[in-house]
mmCIF file of C-alpha atoms and ligand atoms in Angstrom:
data_model
loop_
_atom_site.group_PDB
_atom_site.id
_atom_site.type_symbol
_atom_site.label_atom_id
_atom_site.label_comp_id
_atom_site.label_asym_id
_atom_site.label_seq_id
_atom_site.Cartn_x
_atom_site.Cartn_y
_atom_site.Cartn_z
ATOM 1 C CA MET A 1 -152.707 50.373 40.944
ATOM 2 C CA ARG A 2 -154.171 53.512 39.399
ATOM 3 C CA VAL A 3 -153.806 56.687 41.878
ATOM 4 C CA LEU A 4 -155.417 60.591 41.035
ATOM 5 C CA GLY A 5 -152.882 62.883 42.647
ATOM 6 C CA ILE A 6 -154.579 66.144 43.411
ATOM 7 C CA GLU A 7 -152.386 69.422 44.277
ATOM 8 C CA THR A 8 -154.240 72.556 45.279
ATOM 9 C CA SER A 9 -151.543 73.848 47.842
ATOM 10 C CA CYS A 10 -151.193 77.258 46.409
ATOM 11 C CA ASP A 11 -151.472 79.063 43.183
ATOM 12 C CA GLU A 12 -151.777 75.810 40.523
ATOM 13 C CA THR A 13 -154.500 73.496 40.093
ATOM 14 C CA ALA A 14 -153.001 70.283 39.145
ATOM 15 C CA VAL A 15 -153.615 66.403 38.542
ATOM 16 C CA ALA A 16 -152.097 63.342 37.608
ATOM 17 C CA ILE A 17 -153.037 59.904 36.986
ATOM 18 C CA TYR A 18 -150.124 57.519 37.937
ATOM 19 C CA ASP A 19 -150.440 53.836 37.164
ATOM 20 C CA SER A 20 -147.930 51.227 38.982
ATOM 21 C CA SER A 21 -147.140 49.376 35.733
ATOM 22 C CA LEU A 22 -147.327 52.469 32.877
ATOM 23 C CA GLY A 23 -146.182 55.347 35.162
ATOM 24 C CA ILE A 24 -147.858 58.762 34.577
ATOM 25 C CA LEU A 25 -151.286 58.071 32.355
ATOM 26 C CA ALA A 26 -152.208 61.915 32.386
ATOM 27 C CA HIS A 27 -151.079 65.085 33.885
ATOM 28 C CA LYS A 28 -152.905 68.667 33.987
ATOM 29 C CA ILE A 29 -151.960 71.908 35.088
ATOM 30 C CA TYR A 30 -154.023 75.134 35.650
ATOM 31 C CA SER A 31 -151.965 78.032 36.431
ATOM 32 C CA GLN A 32 -153.610 80.557 38.271
ATOM 33 C CA ILE A 33 -150.599 83.046 37.983
ATOM 34 C CA LYS A 34 -152.589 85.677 35.719
ATOM 35 C CA ILE A 35 -154.858 86.121 38.204
ATOM 36 C CA HIS A 36 -152.216 86.761 40.978
ATOM 37 C CA ALA A 37 -149.787 88.806 38.971
ATOM 38 C CA LYS A 38 -151.642 92.098 39.081
ATOM 39 C CA TYR A 39 -151.615 91.895 42.743
ATOM 40 C CA GLY A 40 -147.943 91.112 42.880
ATOM 41 C CA GLY A 41 -148.160 87.687 44.883
ATOM 42 C CA VAL A 42 -150.707 85.153 45.810
ATOM 43 C CA VAL A 43 -153.992 86.422 47.388
ATOM 44 C CA PRO A 44 -155.463 83.388 49.364
ATOM 45 C CA GLU A 45 -159.132 83.793 48.833
ATOM 46 C CA LEU A 46 -158.837 84.214 45.204
ATOM 47 C CA ALA A 47 -156.724 80.931 45.118
ATOM 48 C CA SER A 48 -159.332 79.306 46.774
ATOM 49 C CA ARG A 49 -161.978 80.444 44.631
ATOM 50 C CA ASP A 50 -160.141 79.405 41.471
ATOM 51 C CA HIS A 51 -159.386 75.739 42.762
ATOM 52 C CA ILE A 52 -162.925 75.343 43.147
ATOM 53 C CA ARG A 53 -163.834 76.427 39.164
ATOM 54 C CA LYS A 54 -161.267 74.259 37.956
ATOM 55 C CA ILE A 55 -160.498 71.126 39.998
ATOM 56 C CA LEU A 56 -163.542 69.031 38.346
ATOM 57 C CA PRO A 57 -162.985 69.726 35.132
ATOM 58 C CA LEU A 58 -159.217 69.183 35.079
ATOM 59 C CA ILE A 59 -159.776 65.751 36.686
ATOM 60 C CA ASN A 60 -162.404 65.312 33.800
ATOM 61 C CA GLU A 61 -159.714 66.051 31.459
ATOM 62 C CA ALA A 62 -157.263 64.134 32.988
ATOM 63 C CA LEU A 63 -159.796 61.161 32.674
ATOM 64 C CA ASP A 64 -160.364 61.572 29.141
ATOM 65 C CA GLU A 65 -156.810 61.663 28.531
ATOM 66 C CA ALA A 66 -156.236 58.291 29.921
ATOM 67 C CA LYS A 67 -159.112 57.144 28.165
ATOM 68 C CA LEU A 68 -160.357 56.265 31.956
ATOM 69 C CA THR A 69 -163.758 56.886 34.133
ATOM 70 C CA GLY A 70 -163.726 56.678 37.736
ATOM 71 C CA ARG A 71 -164.292 53.342 38.263
ATOM 72 C CA ASP A 72 -160.434 52.618 36.829
ATOM 73 C CA ILE A 73 -159.071 54.556 39.896
ATOM 74 C CA ASP A 74 -157.821 52.326 43.198
ATOM 75 C CA GLY A 75 -156.824 55.472 45.238
ATOM 76 C CA VAL A 76 -157.140 59.018 45.381
ATOM 77 C CA ALA A 77 -153.992 61.339 46.953
ATOM 78 C CA TYR A 78 -154.469 65.002 47.597
ATOM 79 C CA THR A 79 -151.822 67.741 49.003
ATOM 80 C CA LYS A 80 -152.828 68.063 52.361
ATOM 81 C CA GLY A 81 -150.132 70.829 53.599
ATOM 82 C CA PRO A 82 -148.163 72.625 53.970
ATOM 83 C CA GLY A 83 -149.808 75.237 51.973
ATOM 84 C CA LEU A 84 -152.733 78.029 52.129
ATOM 85 C CA VAL A 85 -155.548 76.619 54.502
ATOM 86 C CA GLY A 86 -158.158 77.554 51.850
ATOM 87 C CA ALA A 87 -156.394 76.095 48.889
ATOM 88 C CA LEU A 88 -155.547 72.547 50.707
ATOM 89 C CA MET A 89 -159.474 72.167 51.441
ATOM 90 C CA VAL A 90 -160.416 72.208 48.108
ATOM 91 C CA GLY A 91 -158.221 69.313 46.798
ATOM 92 C CA ALA A 92 -158.812 67.693 50.030
ATOM 93 C CA SER A 93 -162.831 67.626 50.352
ATOM 94 C CA VAL A 94 -162.786 66.501 46.475
ATOM 95 C CA GLY A 95 -160.589 64.151 47.141
ATOM 96 C CA ARG A 96 -161.961 62.692 50.259
ATOM 97 C CA SER A 97 -165.401 62.774 47.981
ATOM 98 C CA LEU A 98 -164.220 61.153 45.189
ATOM 99 C CA GLY A 99 -162.793 58.636 47.342
ATOM 100 C CA TRP A 100 -166.170 58.014 48.664
ATOM 101 C CA ALA A 101 -168.040 57.964 45.713
ATOM 102 C CA TRP A 102 -165.581 55.640 44.171
ATOM 103 C CA GLN A 103 -165.293 53.461 47.240
ATOM 104 C CA VAL A 104 -161.349 53.497 46.944
ATOM 105 C CA PRO A 105 -159.064 54.721 49.576
ATOM 106 C CA THR A 106 -157.485 58.225 50.335
ATOM 107 C CA LEU A 107 -154.479 59.849 51.548
ATOM 108 C CA GLY A 108 -153.378 63.354 52.441
ATOM 109 C CA ILE A 109 -149.715 63.630 51.090
ATOM 110 C CA HIS A 110 -146.852 65.996 52.335
ATOM 111 C CA HIS A 111 -146.140 68.778 49.763
ATOM 112 C CA LEU A 112 -142.725 68.680 50.248
ATOM 113 C CA GLU A 113 -142.214 64.829 50.432
ATOM 114 C CA SER A 114 -144.047 65.117 46.856
ATOM 115 C CA HIS A 115 -141.324 67.190 45.584
ATOM 116 C CA VAL A 116 -138.935 65.227 46.555
ATOM 117 C CA MET A 117 -140.083 61.976 45.149
ATOM 118 C CA ALA A 118 -140.982 64.268 41.778
ATOM 119 C CA ALA A 119 -137.192 63.177 41.180
ATOM 120 C CA LEU A 120 -137.830 59.164 41.387
ATOM 121 C CA LEU A 121 -140.252 59.490 38.441
ATOM 122 C CA GLU A 122 -137.476 59.781 35.934
ATOM 123 C CA PRO A 123 -136.086 56.822 33.942
ATOM 124 C CA ASN A 124 -132.860 56.849 36.107
ATOM 125 C CA PRO A 125 -133.997 57.229 39.736
ATOM 126 C CA PRO A 126 -131.902 57.888 42.751
ATOM 127 C CA ALA A 127 -131.033 54.793 44.490
ATOM 128 C CA PHE A 128 -131.762 55.995 48.891
ATOM 129 C CA PRO A 129 -129.888 56.878 50.652
ATOM 130 C CA PHE A 130 -129.168 60.656 49.467
ATOM 131 C CA LEU A 131 -129.296 64.791 50.209
ATOM 132 C CA ALA A 132 -132.278 66.286 48.678
ATOM 133 C CA LEU A 133 -131.863 70.020 47.880
ATOM 134 C CA LEU A 134 -135.293 71.107 48.207
ATOM 135 C CA VAL A 135 -135.711 74.945 46.887
ATOM 136 C CA SER A 136 -139.254 75.857 46.074
ATOM 137 C CA GLY A 137 -141.378 79.433 46.706
ATOM 138 C CA GLY A 138 -141.815 78.271 50.157
ATOM 139 C CA HIS A 139 -138.928 76.481 51.528
ATOM 140 C CA THR A 140 -135.217 75.984 51.131
ATOM 141 C CA LEU A 141 -134.430 72.608 53.087
ATOM 142 C CA LEU A 142 -131.062 70.658 52.802
ATOM 143 C CA ILE A 143 -132.943 66.745 54.031
ATOM 144 C CA ASN A 144 -130.696 63.843 54.356
ATOM 145 C CA VAL A 145 -133.294 61.207 52.761
ATOM 146 C CA LYS A 146 -132.699 57.794 54.800
ATOM 147 C CA SER A 147 -135.429 55.696 52.725
ATOM 148 C CA PHE A 148 -139.140 56.723 51.667
ATOM 149 C CA GLY A 149 -140.697 58.247 54.511
ATOM 150 C CA ASP A 150 -137.339 58.793 56.814
ATOM 151 C CA TYR A 151 -136.056 62.189 56.840
ATOM 152 C CA GLU A 152 -133.606 64.585 58.473
ATOM 153 C CA ILE A 153 -133.339 68.502 58.018
ATOM 154 C CA LEU A 154 -129.557 69.142 57.961
ATOM 155 C CA GLY A 155 -130.222 72.940 57.079
ATOM 156 C CA GLN A 156 -133.118 75.172 55.791
ATOM 157 C CA SER A 157 -133.199 79.314 55.591
ATOM 158 C CA LEU A 158 -133.950 81.312 58.230
ATOM 159 C CA ASP A 159 -135.579 83.839 56.744
ATOM 160 C CA ASP A 160 -136.672 83.947 52.626
ATOM 161 C CA ALA A 161 -137.225 80.717 50.928
ATOM 162 C CA VAL A 162 -134.612 80.753 47.410
ATOM 163 C CA GLY A 163 -137.692 81.041 45.115
ATOM 164 C CA GLU A 164 -139.487 83.852 47.658
ATOM 165 C CA ALA A 165 -136.049 85.838 47.281
ATOM 166 C CA PHE A 166 -135.685 85.271 43.207
ATOM 167 C CA ASP A 167 -139.639 86.286 43.266
ATOM 168 C CA LYS A 168 -138.985 89.759 45.299
ATOM 169 C CA THR A 169 -135.870 90.850 43.260
ATOM 170 C CA ALA A 170 -137.753 89.882 40.150
ATOM 171 C CA LYS A 171 -140.481 92.432 41.588
ATOM 172 C CA LEU A 172 -137.768 95.107 42.684
ATOM 173 C CA LEU A 173 -136.448 94.863 38.871
ATOM 174 C CA GLY A 174 -139.947 95.595 37.397
ATOM 175 C CA LEU A 175 -140.521 91.788 36.476
ATOM 176 C CA PRO A 176 -144.068 90.206 36.692
ATOM 177 C CA TYR A 177 -144.964 87.746 39.361
ATOM 178 C CA PRO A 178 -143.784 84.959 40.166
ATOM 179 C CA GLY A 179 -140.364 86.387 38.659
ATOM 180 C CA GLY A 180 -138.076 83.254 38.982
ATOM 181 C CA ALA A 181 -137.832 82.350 35.586
ATOM 182 C CA ALA A 182 -138.260 85.772 34.127
ATOM 183 C CA LEU A 183 -135.289 87.087 36.568
ATOM 184 C CA ALA A 184 -133.217 84.321 34.985
ATOM 185 C CA LYS A 185 -133.833 85.084 31.600
ATOM 186 C CA LEU A 186 -133.163 88.870 32.203
ATOM 187 C CA ALA A 187 -129.648 87.535 33.640
ATOM 188 C CA GLU A 188 -128.664 85.944 30.446
ATOM 189 C CA SER A 189 -128.359 89.323 28.830
ATOM 190 C CA GLY A 190 -125.946 90.331 32.021
ATOM 191 C CA ASN A 191 -122.598 91.015 32.781
ATOM 192 C CA SER A 192 -121.663 88.862 35.608
ATOM 193 C CA LYS A 193 -118.580 90.885 36.332
ATOM 194 C CA ARG A 194 -119.837 94.281 36.937
ATOM 195 C CA PHE A 195 -121.149 93.270 40.518
ATOM 196 C CA ASP A 196 -120.107 90.883 43.583
ATOM 197 C CA PHE A 197 -122.942 89.819 45.415
ATOM 198 C CA PRO A 198 -122.012 88.203 48.948
ATOM 199 C CA ARG A 199 -122.436 84.787 49.622
ATOM 200 C CA PRO A 200 -124.544 84.953 52.879
ATOM 201 C CA MET A 201 -123.284 82.335 55.572
ATOM 202 C CA VAL A 202 -121.058 80.580 53.502
ATOM 203 C CA ASN A 203 -118.148 81.855 56.194
ATOM 204 C CA ARG A 204 -120.265 80.204 59.329
ATOM 205 C CA PRO A 205 -120.510 76.876 60.213
ATOM 206 C CA GLY A 206 -123.611 74.988 59.513
ATOM 207 C CA LEU A 207 -125.818 74.569 56.959
ATOM 208 C CA ASP A 208 -128.614 77.133 57.396
ATOM 209 C CA PHE A 209 -129.295 79.596 54.681
ATOM 210 C CA SER A 210 -130.578 83.288 54.708
ATOM 211 C CA PHE A 211 -131.193 84.679 51.199
ATOM 212 C CA SER A 212 -132.867 88.308 52.561
ATOM 213 C CA GLY A 213 -130.071 90.080 52.687
ATOM 214 C CA LEU A 214 -129.138 89.195 48.858
ATOM 215 C CA LYS A 215 -132.642 90.945 48.451
ATOM 216 C CA THR A 216 -131.358 94.354 50.209
ATOM 217 C CA HIS A 217 -128.266 94.134 48.312
ATOM 218 C CA ALA A 218 -129.746 94.372 44.888
ATOM 219 C CA MET A 219 -132.148 97.241 46.100
ATOM 220 C CA GLN A 220 -129.457 99.030 47.456
ATOM 221 C CA CYS A 221 -127.436 98.699 43.941
ATOM 222 C CA PHE A 222 -130.976 99.052 42.217
ATOM 223 C CA LYS A 223 -131.134 102.483 43.556
ATOM 224 C CA LYS A 224 -127.422 103.366 43.042
ATOM 225 C CA TYR A 225 -127.833 102.607 39.250
ATOM 226 C CA ALA A 226 -131.509 103.699 38.981
ATOM 227 C CA THR A 227 -131.609 105.037 35.517
ATOM 228 C CA ASP A 228 -128.790 102.945 34.200
ATOM 229 C CA GLU A 229 -131.014 100.481 32.116
ATOM 230 C CA GLN A 230 -128.105 97.292 31.819
ATOM 231 C CA ALA A 231 -127.568 97.440 35.176
ATOM 232 C CA LYS A 232 -130.879 95.456 35.749
ATOM 233 C CA ALA A 233 -129.545 92.441 34.241
ATOM 234 C CA ASP A 234 -126.382 92.910 35.722
ATOM 235 C CA ILE A 235 -127.998 92.941 39.043
ATOM 236 C CA ALA A 236 -130.054 89.872 37.876
ATOM 237 C CA VAL A 237 -126.961 87.819 37.008
ATOM 238 C CA ALA A 238 -125.064 88.617 40.420
ATOM 239 C CA PHE A 239 -128.133 88.030 42.223
ATOM 240 C CA GLU A 240 -128.354 84.457 40.707
ATOM 241 C CA ASP A 241 -124.769 83.783 40.615
ATOM 242 C CA ALA A 242 -124.741 84.356 44.215
ATOM 243 C CA VAL A 243 -127.869 82.035 45.323
ATOM 244 C CA VAL A 244 -126.638 79.520 42.943
ATOM 245 C CA ASP A 245 -122.930 79.277 44.860
ATOM 246 C CA THR A 246 -124.374 79.558 47.905
ATOM 247 C CA LEU A 247 -126.523 76.695 47.066
ATOM 248 C CA LEU A 248 -123.538 74.498 45.894
ATOM 249 C CA ILE A 249 -121.252 75.648 48.771
ATOM 250 C CA LYS A 250 -123.816 74.111 51.557
ATOM 251 C CA SER A 251 -124.825 71.250 49.497
ATOM 252 C CA PHE A 252 -121.300 69.969 49.371
ATOM 253 C CA ARG A 253 -121.040 70.614 52.899
ATOM 254 C CA ALA A 254 -123.910 68.565 53.724
ATOM 255 C CA LEU A 255 -122.980 65.683 51.013
ATOM 256 C CA LYS A 256 -119.551 65.710 53.597
ATOM 257 C CA GLN A 257 -121.095 65.798 56.957
ATOM 258 C CA VAL A 258 -123.432 62.628 55.598
ATOM 259 C CA ASN A 259 -121.089 60.871 53.720
ATOM 260 C CA LEU A 260 -123.114 60.696 50.314
ATOM 261 C CA ASN A 261 -122.536 61.554 47.236
ATOM 262 C CA ARG A 262 -125.725 61.443 46.011
ATOM 263 C CA LEU A 263 -127.686 65.048 45.621
ATOM 264 C CA VAL A 264 -131.121 65.196 44.430
ATOM 265 C CA VAL A 265 -132.439 68.808 44.160
ATOM 266 C CA VAL A 266 -136.161 69.159 43.839
ATOM 267 C CA GLY A 267 -138.790 72.484 43.568
ATOM 268 C CA GLY A 268 -139.580 75.366 41.812
ATOM 269 C CA VAL A 269 -135.945 76.693 41.287
ATOM 270 C CA SER A 270 -134.516 73.437 40.432
ATOM 271 C CA ALA A 271 -135.753 74.719 36.968
ATOM 272 C CA ASN A 272 -133.229 77.137 36.724
ATOM 273 C CA LYS A 273 -130.792 76.291 33.895
ATOM 274 C CA LYS A 274 -127.595 78.143 35.691
ATOM 275 C CA LEU A 275 -128.139 75.932 38.733
ATOM 276 C CA ARG A 276 -128.769 72.548 36.974
ATOM 277 C CA ASN A 277 -125.415 73.549 34.841
ATOM 278 C CA GLN A 278 -123.431 74.624 37.871
ATOM 279 C CA PHE A 279 -124.550 71.689 39.853
ATOM 280 C CA ASN A 280 -123.821 69.205 36.892
ATOM 281 C CA GLN A 281 -120.121 70.590 36.346
ATOM 282 C CA ALA A 282 -119.750 70.355 40.176
ATOM 283 C CA MET A 283 -120.913 66.860 40.460
ATOM 284 C CA GLU A 284 -119.419 65.636 37.547
ATOM 285 C CA LYS A 285 -116.221 64.120 39.121
ATOM 286 C CA ASP A 286 -117.349 62.340 42.168
ATOM 287 C CA GLY A 287 -120.605 62.324 42.550
ATOM 288 C CA GLU A 288 -124.554 62.010 41.354
ATOM 289 C CA VAL A 289 -126.720 64.866 40.575
ATOM 290 C CA TYR A 290 -130.504 64.543 39.524
ATOM 291 C CA TYR A 291 -133.420 66.548 39.078
ATOM 292 C CA PRO A 292 -137.093 66.157 38.173
ATOM 293 C CA ARG A 293 -137.957 66.895 34.670
ATOM 294 C CA LEU A 294 -138.977 70.564 34.142
ATOM 295 C CA GLU A 295 -142.727 70.489 34.531
ATOM 296 C CA TYR A 296 -142.007 68.486 37.878
ATOM 297 C CA CYS A 297 -139.877 71.183 39.333
ATOM 298 C CA THR A 298 -142.764 73.411 40.082
ATOM 299 C CA ASP A 299 -146.161 72.374 41.629
ATOM 300 C CA ASN A 300 -148.169 69.426 39.822
ATOM 301 C CA GLY A 301 -150.128 66.702 40.278
ATOM 302 C CA ALA A 302 -147.865 64.043 39.218
ATOM 303 C CA MET A 303 -145.829 63.989 42.180
ATOM 304 C CA VAL A 304 -148.541 63.565 44.377
ATOM 305 C CA ALA A 305 -149.799 60.515 42.630
ATOM 306 C CA TYR A 306 -147.032 58.710 42.845
ATOM 307 C CA THR A 307 -146.295 59.539 46.284
ATOM 308 C CA GLY A 308 -149.867 58.686 46.902
ATOM 309 C CA TYR A 309 -149.518 55.637 45.452
ATOM 310 C CA LEU A 310 -146.105 54.607 47.330
ATOM 311 C CA ARG A 311 -148.125 55.449 50.798
ATOM 312 C CA LEU A 312 -151.354 53.620 49.703
ATOM 313 C CA SER A 313 -150.035 50.726 48.375
ATOM 314 C CA ALA A 314 -148.084 50.387 51.441
ATOM 315 C CA GLY A 315 -151.738 50.515 53.310
ATOM 316 C CA GLN A 316 -151.958 54.053 54.672
ATOM 317 C CA ARG A 317 -155.090 55.583 54.368
ATOM 318 C CA ASP A 318 -157.246 58.061 55.755
ATOM 319 C CA ASP A 319 -160.328 57.453 57.656
ATOM 320 C CA LEU A 320 -163.720 59.240 57.289
ATOM 321 C CA ALA A 321 -162.587 62.400 58.410
ATOM 322 C CA PHE A 322 -160.029 64.495 56.818
ATOM 323 C CA ASP A 323 -157.897 67.351 57.576
ATOM 324 C CA VAL A 324 -155.336 69.443 56.035
ATOM 325 C CA LYS A 325 -152.194 70.685 57.706
ATOM 326 C CA PRO A 326 -151.359 74.064 56.303
ATOM 327 C CA ARG A 327 -148.052 74.035 58.645
ATOM 328 C CA TRP A 328 -146.608 70.518 58.550
ATOM 329 C CA SER A 329 -142.648 69.761 58.744
ATOM 330 C CA ILE A 330 -141.576 66.993 56.739
ATOM 331 C CA LEU A 331 -140.296 64.965 60.211
ATOM 332 C CA GLU A 332 -144.164 64.497 61.113
ATOM 333 C CA VAL A 333 -144.597 62.436 57.740
ATOM 334 C CA GLU A 334 -145.954 58.786 58.891
ATOM 335 C CA SER A 335 -143.190 56.262 58.503
ATOM 336 C CA VAL A 336 -143.733 53.524 55.618
HETATM 337 O O1 KG4 B 401 -142.364 74.438 44.059
HETATM 338 P P1 KG4 B 401 -143.139 75.722 43.110
HETATM 339 O O2 KG4 B 401 -143.591 75.580 42.297
HETATM 340 O O3 KG4 B 401 -143.940 76.067 44.426
HETATM 341 C C1 KG4 B 401 -143.794 76.149 45.868
HETATM 342 O O4 KG4 B 401 -144.016 74.906 46.526
HETATM 343 O O5 KG4 B 401 -143.256 76.944 46.357
HETATM 344 O O6 KG4 B 401 -142.284 76.942 43.260
HETATM 345 C C2 KG4 B 401 -142.164 78.592 42.854
HETATM 346 C C3 KG4 B 401 -141.199 78.833 43.050
HETATM 347 C C4 KG4 B 401 -141.572 80.580 42.817
HETATM 348 O O7 KG4 B 401 -140.642 81.097 43.654
HETATM 349 C C5 KG4 B 401 -140.658 80.854 41.131
HETATM 350 O O8 KG4 B 401 -139.919 81.925 40.763
HETATM 351 C C6 KG4 B 401 -139.666 79.925 41.299
HETATM 352 O O9 KG4 B 401 -140.111 78.612 41.976
HETATM 353 N N1 KG4 B 401 -139.016 79.468 39.982
HETATM 354 C C7 KG4 B 401 -137.743 80.005 39.326
HETATM 355 C C8 KG4 B 401 -137.559 79.226 38.136
HETATM 356 N N2 KG4 B 401 -138.561 78.566 37.976
HETATM 357 C C9 KG4 B 401 -139.449 78.653 38.751
HETATM 358 N N3 KG4 B 401 -136.787 79.994 40.350
HETATM 359 C C10 KG4 B 401 -135.466 80.474 39.221
HETATM 360 N N4 KG4 B 401 -135.423 80.285 38.452
HETATM 361 C C11 KG4 B 401 -136.004 79.676 37.498
HETATM 362 N N5 KG4 B 401 -136.288 79.074 35.862
HETATM 363 ZN ZN1 ZN B 402 -144.323 73.486 45.700
#
């Protein structure tokens, strides 16, 4: 079975084709970062308009790369939510229309479920059940993944998502949007001993997170050392260390709570090098840790095509009407 996957939930237009015997045949991403960078964040209306411009050419490029035509596609999957309503509408209407034109089933996919499933595209995929730590620009979640489609949320951020905290702190340090990767780069030249940032909520029981205080802490530090150029890198590394440490402490607590030793880290922030080093080290002894390859950490079409395949091959499909769900809990996905 060959599935075309379409992702337009935020500021990346992405498409991919998944073949159930050969894996990913083509994978294309067009990032809108340049359009939004001058505003310091995503402007929803500009995002929707640009998705409209890019989506069909990108689908054609993916088909060409895979040496296929629409007639070779057996199903279409698109991101149905959560995300920006106008942006989601573009992917959903194009996906549903292609399904109609090609006379193949289509299905709307949950963005966070597809982030988690991205890890299963790797050569030695994790077996169910596992604990997923999802760290993206919009979400921070610890999920007990009992099986495909059967989830329990163990903890989540009460305020900023991890990626959002990275982006806001990066902006404060004068780095361009989205600042996560740039902050990580700056942190490499920082002195990690200079500032000691708090590890929020680790002394309280429970598995929820709060990252907005770290951003405030960074701001106070920044104001105090405004004329000191090196302080920026030192703040960046102290911030990154505090985030990674906090995620690690809570992930271990969650693994213990559900009696698992398999951890899967996904979402844009799972591309962070220090996070991977620290998690690899910590899990080395008596656990397993998995990540998607770097290009499948941030938003991409491959994870949508693959999740679409898993659900379409189980017989799930849209009816003729379609809708999008800008707000949609992962607990509400259909069971498989
Ligand atoms: O998963 P994603 O592409 O989009 C959402 O669904 O939100 O995640 C984007 C987030 C942004 O906040 C970005 O700054 C962050 O992931 N990010 C990183 C790194 N690469 C991307 N954060 C820290 N270190 C990185 N290397
Ligand atoms: Zn995402």
